[in-house]
Amino acid sequence: MPKSPRSSPNSLRVIDVLTYPAVQLLDVTGPVQVFASANDFVASAGGTPPYLLKVVAQGGEGATASAGLTLAAGPLTKDGEALDTLLVAGGEGAEAAAENPVLIDWVRQRANRARRVASVCTGAFLLAAAGILDGRRAATHWKYCAKLAQRFPAVHVEPDPIFVCDGPVWTSAGVTAGIDLALALVEEDLGRSVALAVARYLVVFLKRPGGQAQFSAALALQAAEDKFGALHAWINEHLTEDLSLSVLADQAGMSERSFGRHYAQATGQTPARAIERLRVEAARRLLSETRTPVKRIAQRCGFGSEETMRRSFVRLLAATPQDYRSRFAF
């Protein structure tokens, strides 16, 4: 990655958006619409549109998204062509694309040219395959966090954020999080007022309240269901009881040392952090589906106190239990 910007603040910012077979439609169109709307807003104010968008695919014959629609796309841009931002979309075809040497070489070359690099959802697999995420923090769709961490151990995968910025590399969570990411890029380029205008036009949050954790079920723990599914089910039925490492290891039929090692390998987190997530998950359901008082929910989910539950919610969801209930209760 270059250490200094390749384009000045007033120059046209070229954005390459990489697509491929079975790409997620919204991973492409969501961010593209954000940048296009920013162009419209700046132009309506008498300025020069700041972005030039290039949707590209290997062969330049378009790409059929997993939804069945075919996206028009130009050929892969050449190494010497101007570039400000490289954006790699995700989708069902991302893992196959991450094994395509032509695409990986192209991503690596264009990343060296770009001022910044970004991925949406499972597009992170292509960045990781190109070595761009080595030693960096990264986000992806919650369902694929464990798989990304296992396949690319040099990447520090974070399962909660909507998006992560580590230096010039940005990665986002799943699908609609690409819109959040693109808005953040627009804010970095053009300022908060332009980004807010675009968000208002698209009828979305400029900064979404809470992390992607609030929209998932047990997060990346699902990736370990084959090995620890029975244990997770047991934990969910005993949230108010002693869930120490020795108790969990005994339930799993392992020594404490072996259990801790195998559990971390399978889930990408410690048993203590997993229990916290499962308790938050249980509390979320009660907050959104019942009118049970917050204090009682904290007790029923094993937090011990309302304050302990509040701290866990703020840490994992960036929202208090009361805020969560006000936003998501039926």
Tab-separated table of N, CA, C and O in Angstrom, residues 95 125 143-152 223:
chain	number	residue	atom	x	y	z
A	95	GLU	N	-15.374	-16.652	-2.348
A	95	GLU	CA	-14.338	-17.629	-2.006
A	95	GLU	C	-13.720	-18.237	-3.266
A	95	GLU	O	-12.514	-18.490	-3.314
A	125	PHE	N	-12.187	-11.721	1.644
A	125	PHE	CA	-11.441	-12.926	1.311
A	125	PHE	C	-10.459	-12.655	0.168
A	125	PHE	O	-9.354	-13.195	0.164
A	143	LYS	N	-21.409	-14.184	9.480
A	143	LYS	CA	-21.465	-15.623	9.244
A	143	LYS	C	-20.122	-16.197	8.813
A	143	LYS	O	-19.859	-17.401	8.960
A	144	TYR	N	-19.239	-15.339	8.264
A	144	TYR	CA	-17.982	-15.808	7.703
A	144	TYR	C	-16.754	-15.373	8.496
A	144	TYR	O	-15.629	-15.583	8.057
A	145	CYS	N	-16.965	-14.774	9.673
A	145	CYS	CA	-15.832	-14.297	10.468
A	145	CYS	C	-14.890	-15.432	10.848
A	145	CYS	O	-13.669	-15.324	10.694
A	146	ALA	N	-15.439	-16.519	11.369
A	146	ALA	CA	-14.595	-17.632	11.795
A	146	ALA	C	-13.851	-18.240	10.608
A	146	ALA	O	-12.671	-18.580	10.708
A	147	LYS	N	-14.528	-18.366	9.483
A	147	LYS	CA	-13.888	-18.948	8.299
A	147	LYS	C	-12.755	-18.060	7.800
A	147	LYS	O	-11.679	-18.562	7.431
A	148	LEU	N	-12.959	-16.749	7.807
A	148	LEU	CA	-11.902	-15.836	7.376
A	148	LEU	C	-10.697	-15.933	8.308
A	148	LEU	O	-9.548	-15.974	7.860
A	149	ALA	N	-10.966	-15.992	9.617
A	149	ALA	CA	-9.885	-16.080	10.598
A	149	ALA	C	-9.124	-17.393	10.475
A	149	ALA	O	-7.892	-17.429	10.613
A	150	GLN	N	-9.832	-18.478	10.204
A	150	GLN	CA	-9.188	-19.781	10.092
A	150	GLN	C	-8.368	-19.892	8.809
A	150	GLN	O	-7.264	-20.436	8.809
A	151	ARG	N	-8.907	-19.359	7.731
A	151	ARG	CA	-8.209	-19.478	6.446
A	151	ARG	C	-7.029	-18.534	6.350
A	151	ARG	O	-6.019	-18.852	5.719
A	152	PHE	N	-7.137	-17.367	7.004
A	152	PHE	CA	-6.071	-16.374	6.939
A	152	PHE	C	-5.691	-15.949	8.362
A	152	PHE	O	-6.125	-14.896	8.847
A	223	ALA	N	-20.429	-20.935	13.223
A	223	ALA	CA	-19.444	-21.631	12.402
A	223	ALA	C	-18.878	-22.847	13.118
A	223	ALA	O	-18.242	-23.692	12.490
